[in-house]
CSV table of C-alpha atoms in Angstrom, one decimal:
chain,number,residue,atom,x,y,z
C,1,MET,CA,-37.7,38.0,10.8
C,2,ILE,CA,-34.2,36.8,11.7
C,3,TRP,CA,-35.5,34.3,14.2
C,4,ILE,CA,-37.9,33.0,11.6
C,5,GLY,CA,-35.0,32.6,9.2
C,6,GLY,CA,-33.0,30.7,11.8
C,7,ILE,CA,-35.9,28.3,12.3
C,8,ILE,CA,-36.2,27.7,8.6
C,9,VAL,CA,-32.5,26.9,8.2
C,10,ILE,CA,-32.7,24.4,11.1
C,11,LEU,CA,-35.7,22.8,9.4
C,12,THR,CA,-33.9,22.8,6.1
C,13,PHE,CA,-30.9,20.8,7.4
C,14,TYR,CA,-33.2,18.6,9.4
C,15,ALA,CA,-35.1,17.7,6.2
C,16,ILE,CA,-31.8,17.1,4.4
C,17,ILE,CA,-30.6,14.8,7.3
C,18,LYS,CA,-33.9,12.9,6.9
C,19,ARG,CA,-33.0,12.3,3.3
C,20,TRP,CA,-35.5,14.5,1.6
C,21,GLU,CA,-34.6,15.6,-1.9
C,22,THR,CA,-31.8,18.1,-1.4
C,23,ARG,CA,-32.5,20.5,-4.3
C,24,MET,CA,-36.2,20.7,-3.4
C,25,VAL,CA,-35.5,21.4,0.2
C,26,LEU,CA,-33.0,24.1,-0.5
C,27,PHE,CA,-35.1,25.8,-3.1
C,28,VAL,CA,-38.3,25.8,-1.0
C,29,SER,CA,-36.4,27.1,2.0
C,30,GLY,CA,-34.9,30.0,0.0
C,31,LEU,CA,-38.3,30.8,-1.5
C,32,ALA,CA,-40.0,30.8,1.9
C,33,MET,CA,-37.4,33.2,3.4
C,34,ALA,CA,-37.7,35.5,0.4
C,35,ALA,CA,-41.5,35.4,0.6
C,36,ILE,CA,-41.3,36.4,4.3
C,37,ALA,CA,-39.0,39.3,3.4
C,38,GLY,CA,-41.4,40.3,0.5
C,39,LYS,CA,-38.8,39.9,-2.2
C,40,ILE,CA,-39.7,36.6,-3.8
C,41,LEU,CA,-38.5,37.7,-7.3
C,42,ASP,CA,-35.0,38.2,-6.0
C,43,VAL,CA,-34.5,34.4,-5.4
C,44,ILE,CA,-35.9,33.7,-8.9
C,45,ASP,CA,-33.2,36.0,-10.3
C,46,ALA,CA,-30.6,34.1,-8.3
C,47,PHE,CA,-32.0,30.8,-9.7
C,48,ALA,CA,-31.7,32.1,-13.3
C,49,LYS,CA,-28.2,33.5,-12.8
C,50,ALA,CA,-27.0,30.2,-11.2
C,51,MET,CA,-28.3,28.3,-14.2
C,52,VAL,CA,-25.9,30.0,-16.6
C,53,ASN,CA,-22.9,30.5,-14.3
C,54,GLY,CA,-20.0,30.6,-16.7
C,55,GLY,CA,-17.4,29.6,-14.1
C,56,LEU,CA,-19.2,26.5,-13.0
C,57,VAL,CA,-21.4,24.9,-15.6
C,58,PRO,CA,-18.7,24.3,-18.4
C,59,VAL,CA,-16.2,22.9,-15.9
C,60,ILE,CA,-18.4,20.5,-14.0
C,61,CYS,CA,-20.3,19.3,-17.1
C,62,THR,CA,-17.3,18.6,-19.2
C,63,VAL,CA,-15.6,16.8,-16.4
C,64,MET,CA,-18.6,14.5,-15.9
C,65,GLY,CA,-18.8,14.0,-19.6
C,66,PHE,CA,-15.2,12.9,-19.6
C,67,ALA,CA,-15.8,10.6,-16.7
C,68,PHE,CA,-18.6,8.9,-18.6
C,69,VAL,CA,-16.4,8.3,-21.6
C,70,MET,CA,-13.6,6.9,-19.4
C,71,LYS,CA,-16.1,4.4,-18.0
C,72,TYR,CA,-17.5,3.5,-21.4
C,73,THR,CA,-13.9,2.9,-22.8
C,74,THR,CA,-12.9,1.1,-19.5
C,75,CYS,CA,-9.9,3.4,-19.3
C,76,ASP,CA,-10.9,4.1,-15.6
C,77,ARG,CA,-10.8,0.4,-14.9
C,78,HIS,CA,-7.3,-0.1,-16.4
C,79,MET,CA,-6.0,2.9,-14.3
C,80,VAL,CA,-7.5,1.4,-11.1
C,81,GLN,CA,-5.9,-2.0,-11.8
C,82,LEU,CA,-2.6,-0.5,-12.7
C,83,LEU,CA,-2.4,1.5,-9.4
C,84,ALA,CA,-3.7,-1.4,-7.4
C,85,GLY,CA,-1.2,-3.9,-8.8
C,86,GLY,CA,1.7,-2.9,-6.5
C,87,ILE,CA,-0.2,-2.7,-3.3
C,88,THR,CA,0.2,-6.4,-2.3
C,89,ARG,CA,4.0,-5.8,-2.3
C,90,MET,CA,3.6,-3.3,0.5
C,91,ARG,CA,2.2,-5.5,3.3
C,92,ALA,CA,3.8,-3.5,6.1
C,93,ILE,CA,1.9,-0.4,5.0
C,94,LEU,CA,-1.0,-2.1,3.2
C,95,ILE,CA,-3.8,-0.1,4.8
C,96,PRO,CA,-2.3,3.4,4.4
C,97,THR,CA,-1.2,2.6,0.9
C,98,THR,CA,-4.8,1.6,0.0
C,99,VAL,CA,-6.1,5.0,1.4
C,100,MET,CA,-3.6,7.0,-0.6
C,101,VAL,CA,-4.0,5.0,-3.8
C,102,THR,CA,-7.8,5.6,-3.6
C,103,PHE,CA,-7.0,9.2,-2.8
C,104,ALA,CA,-5.0,9.5,-6.0
C,105,ILE,CA,-7.7,7.7,-8.1
C,106,ASN,CA,-10.5,9.9,-6.6
C,107,ILE,CA,-8.7,13.0,-8.1
C,108,ALA,CA,-9.3,11.6,-11.6
C,109,LEU,CA,-12.7,10.0,-10.7
C,110,PRO,CA,-14.2,12.8,-8.6
C,111,SER,CA,-17.5,11.0,-7.7
C,112,ALA,CA,-17.0,9.5,-4.2
C,113,ALA,CA,-19.6,6.7,-4.8
C,114,GLY,CA,-18.2,6.0,-8.4
C,115,CYS,CA,-14.7,5.9,-7.2
C,116,SER,CA,-15.7,3.6,-4.3
C,117,ALA,CA,-17.3,1.2,-6.8
C,118,ALA,CA,-14.4,1.2,-9.2
C,119,VAL,CA,-11.6,1.0,-6.6
C,120,GLY,CA,-13.4,-1.0,-3.9
C,121,ALA,CA,-14.2,-3.9,-6.3
C,122,ILE,CA,-10.5,-4.5,-6.6
C,123,LEU,CA,-8.8,-3.2,-3.4
C,124,ILE,CA,-11.3,-4.5,-0.8
C,125,PRO,CA,-11.0,-8.1,-1.8
C,126,THR,CA,-7.2,-7.7,-2.2
C,127,LEU,CA,-6.9,-6.5,1.4
C,128,ILE,CA,-9.2,-9.2,2.7
C,129,ARG,CA,-7.3,-11.9,1.0
C,130,ALA,CA,-4.2,-10.4,2.6
C,131,GLY,CA,-5.8,-11.0,6.0
C,132,VAL,CA,-7.2,-7.5,6.7
C,133,HIS,CA,-10.5,-7.4,8.4
C,134,PRO,CA,-13.3,-6.6,6.0
C,135,ALA,CA,-14.4,-3.5,8.0
C,136,ILE,CA,-10.9,-2.1,7.8
C,137,ALA,CA,-10.6,-2.9,4.1
C,138,GLY,CA,-13.9,-1.0,3.4
C,139,SER,CA,-12.8,1.9,5.7
C,140,ALA,CA,-9.5,2.3,3.8
C,141,VAL,CA,-11.2,2.7,0.5
C,142,LEU,CA,-13.8,5.0,2.0
C,143,ALA,CA,-11.2,7.2,3.7
C,144,GLY,CA,-9.4,7.6,0.4
C,145,THR,CA,-12.5,9.1,-1.2
C,146,CYS,CA,-11.4,12.5,0.2
C,147,GLY,CA,-9.1,12.8,-2.8
C,148,GLY,CA,-11.9,14.6,-4.6
C,149,VAL,CA,-10.8,17.8,-2.9
C,150,LEU,CA,-8.0,18.0,-5.4
C,151,SER,CA,-10.2,17.4,-8.5
C,152,PRO,CA,-10.9,20.3,-10.7
C,153,GLY,CA,-14.1,18.4,-11.6
C,154,SER,CA,-15.5,18.7,-8.1
C,155,ALA,CA,-18.3,21.4,-7.7
C,156,HIS,CA,-16.4,23.3,-5.0
C,157,PRO,CA,-13.1,24.5,-6.5
C,158,PRO,CA,-14.7,26.4,-9.4
C,159,PHE,CA,-17.3,27.7,-6.9
C,160,ILE,CA,-14.6,29.0,-4.6
C,161,ALA,CA,-12.5,30.3,-7.5
C,162,LYS,CA,-15.6,32.3,-8.7
C,163,LEU,CA,-15.9,33.9,-5.2
C,164,ALA,CA,-12.2,34.6,-4.9
C,165,GLY,CA,-11.8,36.0,-8.4
C,166,THR,CA,-9.1,33.4,-9.3
C,167,ASP,CA,-8.7,30.2,-11.3
C,168,VAL,CA,-9.6,26.7,-10.3
C,169,MET,CA,-6.0,25.4,-10.2
C,170,SER,CA,-4.9,28.2,-7.9
C,171,VAL,CA,-7.7,27.2,-5.4
C,172,ILE,CA,-6.6,23.6,-5.6
C,173,ALA,CA,-3.0,24.5,-5.2
C,174,GLY,CA,-3.9,26.5,-2.1
C,175,HIS,CA,-5.1,23.5,-0.2
C,176,THR,CA,-3.1,20.7,-1.9
C,177,VAL,CA,-0.5,20.4,0.9
C,178,ALA,CA,-3.2,20.5,3.6
C,179,ALA,CA,-5.3,17.9,1.8
C,180,ILE,CA,-2.4,15.5,1.4
C,181,ILE,CA,-1.3,15.8,5.0
C,182,CYS,CA,-4.9,15.3,6.2
C,183,ALA,CA,-5.3,12.2,4.0
C,184,LEU,CA,-2.0,10.8,5.5
C,185,ILE,CA,-3.3,11.5,9.0
C,186,GLY,CA,-6.5,9.6,8.2
C,187,ALA,CA,-4.5,6.7,6.7
C,188,VAL,CA,-2.1,6.4,9.6
C,189,SER,CA,-4.9,6.7,12.1
C,190,LEU,CA,-6.8,3.9,10.4
C,191,MET,CA,-3.6,1.7,10.5
C,192,VAL,CA,-3.2,2.4,14.2
C,193,ILE,CA,-6.9,1.5,14.8
C,194,ALA,CA,-6.4,-1.7,12.8
C,195,ILE,CA,-3.4,-2.7,14.9
C,196,MET,CA,-5.1,-1.8,18.2
C,197,ARG,CA,-8.1,-3.9,17.2
C,198,LYS,CA,-5.9,-6.6,15.8
C,199,GLU,CA,-7.7,-6.3,12.4
C,200,ASN,CA,-4.7,-5.7,10.3
C,201,LYS,CA,-3.8,-9.4,9.7
C,202,GLY,CA,-5.1,-12.9,10.4
C,203,CYS,CA,-8.6,-12.2,9.2
C,204,ASN,CA,-11.1,-15.1,9.4
C,205,VAL,CA,-11.2,-16.6,5.8
C,206,GLU,CA,-14.8,-17.5,6.0
C,207,LEU,CA,-15.7,-13.9,6.8
C,208,CYS,CA,-13.9,-12.9,3.6
C,209,GLU,CA,-15.3,-15.3,1.1
C,210,VAL,CA,-18.1,-13.3,-0.3
C,211,ALA,CA,-16.1,-10.1,-0.8
C,212,ALA,CA,-13.0,-12.0,-2.0
C,213,ASP,CA,-15.0,-13.8,-4.7
C,214,THR,CA,-15.6,-10.3,-6.4
C,215,ALA,CA,-12.0,-10.1,-7.5
C,216,GLU,CA,-11.1,-11.2,-11.0
C,217,GLN,CA,-8.1,-11.4,-13.2
C,218,PHE,CA,-7.7,-8.4,-15.5
C,219,GLN,CA,-5.0,-7.6,-18.1
C,220,VAL,CA,-3.9,-4.1,-17.8
C,221,ASN,CA,-3.5,-1.9,-21.0
C,222,TYR,CA,-0.9,0.7,-19.9
C,223,ILE,CA,-1.9,3.2,-22.6
C,224,LYS,CA,-5.5,3.1,-21.6
C,225,ALA,CA,-4.5,3.4,-17.9
C,226,ILE,CA,-2.8,6.6,-18.6
C,227,VAL,CA,-5.6,8.4,-20.5
C,228,PRO,CA,-7.8,9.3,-17.4
C,229,ILE,CA,-4.8,11.3,-15.9
C,230,VAL,CA,-3.8,13.1,-19.0
C,231,PRO,CA,-6.2,16.1,-18.5
C,232,LEU,CA,-5.0,16.5,-14.9
C,233,VAL,CA,-1.4,16.5,-16.1
C,234,LEU,CA,-2.3,19.2,-18.7
C,235,LEU,CA,-4.0,21.3,-16.1
C,236,VAL,CA,-1.1,21.0,-13.6
C,237,LEU,CA,1.7,21.7,-16.1
C,238,GLY,CA,-0.3,24.7,-17.5
C,239,SER,CA,-1.2,26.1,-14.1
C,240,LYS,CA,0.2,29.4,-12.8
C,241,GLN,CA,2.2,27.5,-10.2
C,242,LEU,CA,4.3,25.6,-12.7
C,243,ASN,CA,3.7,27.3,-16.1
C,244,VAL,CA,5.5,24.5,-18.0
C,245,LEU,CA,2.9,24.3,-20.8
C,246,PRO,CA,0.5,26.9,-22.2
C,247,ALA,CA,-2.4,27.3,-19.8
C,248,VAL,CA,-5.5,25.3,-20.7
C,249,SER,CA,-8.9,25.5,-19.2
C,250,VAL,CA,-10.7,22.6,-17.6
C,251,PRO,CA,-13.2,22.1,-20.4
C,252,GLU,CA,-10.3,22.2,-22.9
C,253,ALA,CA,-8.4,19.5,-21.0
C,254,MET,CA,-11.4,17.3,-20.7
C,255,ILE,CA,-12.4,17.5,-24.3
C,256,PHE,CA,-8.7,16.7,-25.3
C,257,GLY,CA,-8.9,13.7,-22.9
C,258,THR,CA,-12.1,12.6,-24.5
C,259,ILE,CA,-10.7,12.7,-28.0
C,260,LEU,CA,-7.6,10.9,-26.8
C,261,GLY,CA,-9.7,8.1,-25.3
C,262,LEU,CA,-11.6,7.8,-28.5
C,263,VAL,CA,-8.3,7.5,-30.5
C,264,VAL,CA,-6.6,5.1,-28.1
C,265,CYS,CA,-9.5,2.8,-27.6
C,266,ARG,CA,-10.8,3.0,-31.2
C,267,CYS,CA,-14.4,3.1,-30.1
C,268,ASN,CA,-17.5,4.0,-32.0
C,269,PRO,CA,-17.5,7.8,-32.2
C,270,GLN,CA,-21.2,8.0,-32.0
C,271,GLU,CA,-21.3,6.0,-28.8
C,272,VAL,CA,-18.5,8.1,-27.3
C,273,SER,CA,-20.5,11.3,-28.2
C,274,LYS,CA,-23.6,10.0,-26.6
C,275,GLU,CA,-21.7,9.0,-23.4
C,276,PHE,CA,-20.0,12.5,-23.2
C,277,PHE,CA,-23.3,14.4,-23.5
C,278,ASN,CA,-25.0,11.9,-21.2
C,279,GLY,CA,-22.4,12.8,-18.6
C,280,MET,CA,-22.9,16.5,-19.1
C,281,GLY,CA,-26.6,16.1,-18.7
C,282,SER,CA,-26.1,14.1,-15.5
C,283,ALA,CA,-23.8,16.7,-14.1
C,284,TYR,CA,-26.2,19.5,-14.8
C,285,GLY,CA,-29.1,17.6,-13.2
C,286,SER,CA,-27.3,16.3,-10.1
C,287,VAL,CA,-24.4,18.7,-9.3
C,288,ILE,CA,-25.3,22.0,-11.0
C,289,GLY,CA,-28.9,21.4,-9.7
C,290,ILE,CA,-27.7,21.5,-6.1
C,291,ILE,CA,-25.6,24.6,-6.8
C,292,ILE,CA,-28.6,26.4,-8.2
C,293,ALA,CA,-30.8,25.4,-5.3
C,294,ALA,CA,-28.1,26.5,-2.9
C,295,ALA,CA,-27.9,29.9,-4.6
C,296,VAL,CA,-31.7,30.3,-3.9
C,297,PHE,CA,-31.2,29.2,-0.3
C,298,THR,CA,-28.3,31.5,0.4
C,299,ARG,CA,-30.1,34.4,-1.3
C,300,GLY,CA,-33.1,33.8,0.9
C,301,MET,CA,-30.9,33.9,3.9
C,302,GLU,CA,-29.5,37.3,2.8
C,303,LEU,CA,-33.0,38.7,2.1
C,304,ILE,CA,-34.4,37.8,5.5
C,305,GLY,CA,-31.3,39.2,7.3
C,306,LEU,CA,-29.9,36.1,8.7
C,307,THR,CA,-26.6,36.2,6.7
C,308,GLY,CA,-25.9,39.7,7.9
C,309,SER,CA,-26.5,38.7,11.6
C,310,LEU,CA,-24.2,35.7,11.3
C,311,ILE,CA,-21.5,37.8,9.8
C,312,GLU,CA,-21.8,40.3,12.6
C,313,VAL,CA,-21.5,37.6,15.2
C,314,MET,CA,-18.5,36.1,13.5
C,315,LYS,CA,-16.8,39.4,13.0
C,316,HIS,CA,-16.4,39.7,16.8
C,317,SER,CA,-14.7,36.4,17.1
C,318,GLU,CA,-12.1,35.0,14.8
C,319,GLN,CA,-12.3,31.7,16.7
C,320,ILE,CA,-16.0,31.4,16.1
C,321,SER,CA,-15.6,31.9,12.4
C,322,ARG,CA,-12.7,29.4,12.3
C,323,LEU,CA,-14.7,26.8,14.1
C,324,ALA,CA,-17.7,27.3,11.9
C,325,ALA,CA,-15.7,26.7,8.7
C,326,ALA,CA,-13.9,23.8,10.2
C,327,PHE,CA,-16.8,21.9,11.8
C,328,GLY,CA,-20.1,23.3,10.5
C,329,PRO,CA,-20.2,21.5,7.1
C,330,MET,CA,-18.6,18.4,8.7
C,331,ILE,CA,-21.4,17.9,11.3
C,332,ILE,CA,-24.1,18.3,8.6
C,333,ALA,CA,-22.3,16.0,6.2
C,334,ILE,CA,-22.0,13.3,8.9
C,335,LEU,CA,-25.7,13.4,9.5
C,336,CYS,CA,-26.9,13.6,5.9
C,337,GLY,CA,-24.2,11.7,4.1
C,338,SER,CA,-23.3,14.6,1.7
C,339,GLY,CA,-21.0,17.4,2.1
C,340,ASP,CA,-22.2,19.3,-0.9
C,341,ALA,CA,-25.4,21.0,0.5
C,342,ALA,CA,-23.8,22.2,3.7
C,343,THR,CA,-20.6,23.3,2.1
C,344,LEU,CA,-22.2,25.1,-0.8
C,345,ALA,CA,-24.6,26.9,1.7
C,346,PHE,CA,-21.7,27.9,3.9
C,347,ASN,CA,-19.5,29.1,1.0
C,348,GLY,CA,-22.4,30.9,-0.6
C,349,ALA,CA,-23.4,32.8,2.5
C,350,ILE,CA,-20.4,33.2,4.7
C,351,THR,CA,-17.2,32.8,2.6
C,352,PRO,CA,-17.6,35.9,0.5
C,353,HIS,CA,-17.2,37.9,3.7
C,354,ALA,CA,-14.0,35.9,4.8
C,355,GLN,CA,-11.9,39.1,4.7
C,356,ASP,CA,-14.1,40.6,7.4
C,357,PHE,CA,-13.0,37.8,9.7
C,358,GLY,CA,-9.3,38.1,8.9
C,359,PHE,CA,-9.1,35.2,6.3
C,360,GLY,CA,-8.7,34.9,2.6
C,361,ILE,CA,-11.8,33.8,0.6
C,362,SER,CA,-10.0,30.9,-1.0
C,363,GLN,CA,-8.6,29.7,2.4
C,364,MET,CA,-12.0,29.8,4.2
C,365,GLY,CA,-13.7,28.2,1.2
C,366,SER,CA,-11.2,25.4,1.1
C,367,ALA,CA,-11.4,24.9,4.9
C,368,ALA,CA,-15.2,24.4,4.5
C,369,PHE,CA,-14.7,22.2,1.5
C,370,LEU,CA,-12.3,19.8,3.4
C,371,SER,CA,-14.6,19.9,6.4
C,372,GLY,CA,-17.6,18.7,4.4
C,373,THR,CA,-15.6,16.1,2.7
C,374,PHE,CA,-14.2,14.7,6.0
C,375,GLY,CA,-17.7,14.6,7.4
C,376,ARG,CA,-19.0,12.7,4.4
C,377,THR,CA,-16.1,10.2,4.7
C,378,MET,CA,-17.2,9.2,8.2
C,379,SER,CA,-20.9,9.2,7.5
C,380,PRO,CA,-22.6,5.8,7.6
C,381,VAL,CA,-25.3,7.1,5.3
C,382,ALA,CA,-23.0,8.4,2.5
C,383,GLY,CA,-23.3,6.7,-0.8
C,384,ALA,CA,-19.6,5.8,-0.8
C,385,ALA,CA,-19.9,4.2,2.6
C,386,ILE,CA,-22.8,2.1,1.5
C,387,VAL,CA,-20.9,1.0,-1.6
C,388,CYS,CA,-17.8,0.1,0.4
C,389,SER,CA,-19.8,-1.7,3.1
C,390,GLN,CA,-21.6,-3.8,0.5
C,391,LEU,CA,-18.3,-4.8,-1.1
C,392,ALA,CA,-16.8,-5.6,2.3
C,393,GLY,CA,-19.9,-7.4,3.6
C,394,VAL,CA,-20.2,-5.3,6.7
C,395,ASP,CA,-22.5,-2.7,8.1
C,396,PRO,CA,-21.7,0.9,7.1
C,397,ILE,CA,-21.6,2.0,10.7
C,398,GLU,CA,-18.6,-0.3,11.2
C,399,LEU,CA,-16.7,1.8,8.5
C,400,ALA,CA,-17.8,5.1,10.1
C,401,LYS,CA,-16.5,4.0,13.6
C,402,ARG,CA,-13.1,3.2,12.2
C,403,ASN,CA,-12.7,6.4,10.1
C,404,THR,CA,-14.1,8.9,12.6
C,405,PRO,CA,-10.9,9.4,14.8
C,406,GLY,CA,-8.7,10.0,11.9
C,407,MET,CA,-11.1,12.4,10.1
C,408,ILE,CA,-11.6,14.5,13.2
C,409,ILE,CA,-7.9,14.9,13.7
C,410,ALA,CA,-7.6,15.6,9.9
C,411,ALA,CA,-10.3,18.3,10.2
C,412,ILE,CA,-8.4,20.0,13.1
C,413,ALA,CA,-5.2,19.8,11.2
C,414,GLY,CA,-6.9,21.3,8.1
C,415,MET,CA,-8.2,24.2,10.1
C,416,LEU,CA,-4.8,25.0,11.6
C,417,MET,CA,-3.1,24.9,8.2
C,418,LEU,CA,-5.7,26.9,6.3
C,419,LEU,CA,-7.1,29.3,8.7
């Protein structure tokens, strides 16, 4: 049965790579493995339990609700404009600065594609007008979308926290230094590539016209610009690591931020309410839906005996387990354009047994999370890559080629720091 399970897993990721609907593929695969094991009702139970996961559903849904409200009130746009305003004053480090500004914004706007659209519409034309090649401009914004690893609204920190029996902010704190260093590695590597290819200045103006025309004048409201980061500030200051303010949960922080946005922007409360709940519904359907399907998949792997066999192999080699966490999710993410499916499958099946390999659950989970994120950041089929390429007027593969060296080095560095 184990060999059959292995074949099903291979076919599963092949189907995901071929862009089949991720939730359907994971669910059907888990169901098939459970059926072969004669325990089909067990995966249905796993499905039901994941639907009401108290550690995940409130966090992810409220964050997405808050994000929808920030978009409706245009607070997110004011924040982006504010942070982008000082970039042109840093010409010597224009490219890495763009990466790190996008990284910071992606923490508040955890959707990679959404962040790419909001940030790229401003920063990509800015870089192009400064003489940077469009492919490098798009790559800089795409590289910065790894900032979501520090967002409490990403699906993975609460998932890892649940496994490790800790809180979301502790998980994020555990990989914050590694994530920032890895982002800096990616930023510097991209600048080096730009210099080597002579794409950091003197760009052909005709090549830039389409993208540059997307820029527009915008008057920043500083109060609105601060609103999107208020929930993050509350979470950080109330975390166990700082303990400056009374601890607040992620849902509490996001609801407070939503109310603050309503007051500051003086919007129609009915419309704000609609946007918040629309965001919650979108989060449940897209993000929680993948988590539910992944739970069925990982349970199917357990029932057919595949998880146990993999764990036994990894127990005999710490190096194998380290490489699996560092590069497994990355490879799948490169091929399919999303780090979520592979990372959730890995963390659901393997990470709970991290202590058997000599690692902490939080550390192994974070390593897999970073791995999947770096893989998605250099994938030409990722949603964020497509958005950035369209804004820059180049093919997505051009962005992937320029980001790949830095992301591989970042993945290795992340593995060495976390495992």
